[in-house]
Short mmCIF file of C-alpha atoms in Angstrom, two decimals:
data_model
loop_
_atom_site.label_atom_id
_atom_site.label_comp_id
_atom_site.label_asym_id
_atom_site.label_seq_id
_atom_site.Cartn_x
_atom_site.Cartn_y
_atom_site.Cartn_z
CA UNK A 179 116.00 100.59 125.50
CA UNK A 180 114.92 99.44 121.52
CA UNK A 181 117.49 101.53 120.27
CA UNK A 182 120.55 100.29 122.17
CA UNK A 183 119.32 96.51 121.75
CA UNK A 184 119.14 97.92 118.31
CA UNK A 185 122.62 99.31 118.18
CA UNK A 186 124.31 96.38 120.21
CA UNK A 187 122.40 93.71 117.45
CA UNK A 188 124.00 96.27 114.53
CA UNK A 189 127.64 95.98 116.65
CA UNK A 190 127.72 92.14 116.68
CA UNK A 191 126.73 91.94 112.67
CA UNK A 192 129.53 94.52 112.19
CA UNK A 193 132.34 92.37 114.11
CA UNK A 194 130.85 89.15 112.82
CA UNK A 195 131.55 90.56 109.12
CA UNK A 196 134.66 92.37 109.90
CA UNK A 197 135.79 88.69 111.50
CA UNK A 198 135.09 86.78 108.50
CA UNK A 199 136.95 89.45 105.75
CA UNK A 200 140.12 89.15 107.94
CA UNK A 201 139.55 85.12 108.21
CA UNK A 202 139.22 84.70 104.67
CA UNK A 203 141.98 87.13 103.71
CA UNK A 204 139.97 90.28 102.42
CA UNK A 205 140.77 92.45 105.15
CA UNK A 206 144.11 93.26 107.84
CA UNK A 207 143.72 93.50 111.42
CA UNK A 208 144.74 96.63 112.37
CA UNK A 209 146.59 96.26 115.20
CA UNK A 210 147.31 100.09 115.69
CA UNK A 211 143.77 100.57 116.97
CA UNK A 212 142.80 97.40 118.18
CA UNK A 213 143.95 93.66 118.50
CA UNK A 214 140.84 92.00 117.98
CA UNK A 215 141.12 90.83 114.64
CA UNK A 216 144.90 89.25 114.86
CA UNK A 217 144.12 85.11 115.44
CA UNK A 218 141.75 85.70 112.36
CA UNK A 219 144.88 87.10 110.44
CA UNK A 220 147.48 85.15 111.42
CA UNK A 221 144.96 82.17 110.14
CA UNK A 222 144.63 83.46 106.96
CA UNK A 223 148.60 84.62 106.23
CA UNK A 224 149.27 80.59 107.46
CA UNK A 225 146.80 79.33 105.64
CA UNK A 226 147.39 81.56 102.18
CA UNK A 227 144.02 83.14 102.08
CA UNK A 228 142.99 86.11 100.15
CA UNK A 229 145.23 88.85 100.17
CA UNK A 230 147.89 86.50 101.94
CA UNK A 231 147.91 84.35 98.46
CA UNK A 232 150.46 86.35 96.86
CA UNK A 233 152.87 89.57 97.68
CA UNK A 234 151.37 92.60 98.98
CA UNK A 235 152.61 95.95 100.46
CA UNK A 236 150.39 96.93 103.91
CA UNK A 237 148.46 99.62 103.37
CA UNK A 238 150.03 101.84 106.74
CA UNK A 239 153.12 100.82 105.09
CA UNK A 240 152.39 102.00 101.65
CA UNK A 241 150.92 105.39 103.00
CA UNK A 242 153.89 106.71 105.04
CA UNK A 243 156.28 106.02 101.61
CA UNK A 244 153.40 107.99 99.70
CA UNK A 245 152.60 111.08 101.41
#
């Protein structure tokens, strides 16, 4: 029982971090795997935040030209 209150504490400091990159523009949601990140993205590409400041090539995009 300690271990998976543990593990489910370490789980809700991962997605609170992993929120707050893709909110403030550090990070993509990547919707191939999951869709939980999206609202936080689509708030940061509206509001020009982070990565969403400038021009930028996605990263699934950019590997499939470079393998």
């Amino acid at each position: 029982l300690h271990l998976s209150i543990r593990r489910q504490r370490q789980m809700c400091i991962r997605d609170s971090i992993n929120a707050l990159l893709v909110e403030r523009g550090w990070a993509l949601a990547y919707r191939k795997y999951s869709k939980d990140y999206v609202h936080q993205e689509n708030q940061a590409r509206i509001n020009n935040l982070g990565l969403w400041s400038g021009k930028f090539t996605l990263p699934w995009e950019w590997r499939s030209k470079n393998r």
